[in-house]
Amino acid sequence: MNPQTYARLYGPWKPTPSASARPGVTLLTVLLGAATVLSMAWLTFLAGMVALWGAAEGAAVGGFLAEYAAGVAGGATLLAALACVPGVRRMTPAGRRLLLTAVACPVPLVLAVVTWLGVG
């Protein structure tokens, strides 16, 4: 594309160059994200089953579900706050995604493994 065509298409606004991520970084981000999603799915399923069994026995389960929802919302809020830190915002997009998935993964993964082993 010659400069005149480029200037006609974009004018003074030029698109930001896309930084291609290394395949290893992308793969690690996907694996950590999948581990986080699967562990959160297991924990949500387990919390739902506990609430269902408690409700079947006639126990009040609203407080239990509210605590679980507050924990998930608190974790999401902390992750969003970390994403807004200036040092993190200056990172490359691939590095930022890897950092956020690496921070998000350990807590739900450990809880999911402990509950999985505890439930049998």
Short mmCIF file of C-alpha atoms in Angstrom, two decimals, residues 8 12 44 87 103 105 111 113:
data_model
loop_
_atom_site.label_atom_id
_atom_site.label_comp_id
_atom_site.label_asym_id
_atom_site.label_seq_id
_atom_site.Cartn_x
_atom_site.Cartn_y
_atom_site.Cartn_z
CA ARG A 8 -6.70 8.29 2.67
CA PRO A 12 -4.20 11.02 11.09
CA THR A 44 -19.93 -23.61 41.60
CA GLY A 87 2.55 -1.06 35.73
CA VAL A 103 -2.80 -14.66 39.56
CA CYS A 105 -5.53 -19.65 38.87
CA LEU A 111 -9.85 -25.27 46.53
CA VAL A 113 -8.46 -30.11 44.26
#
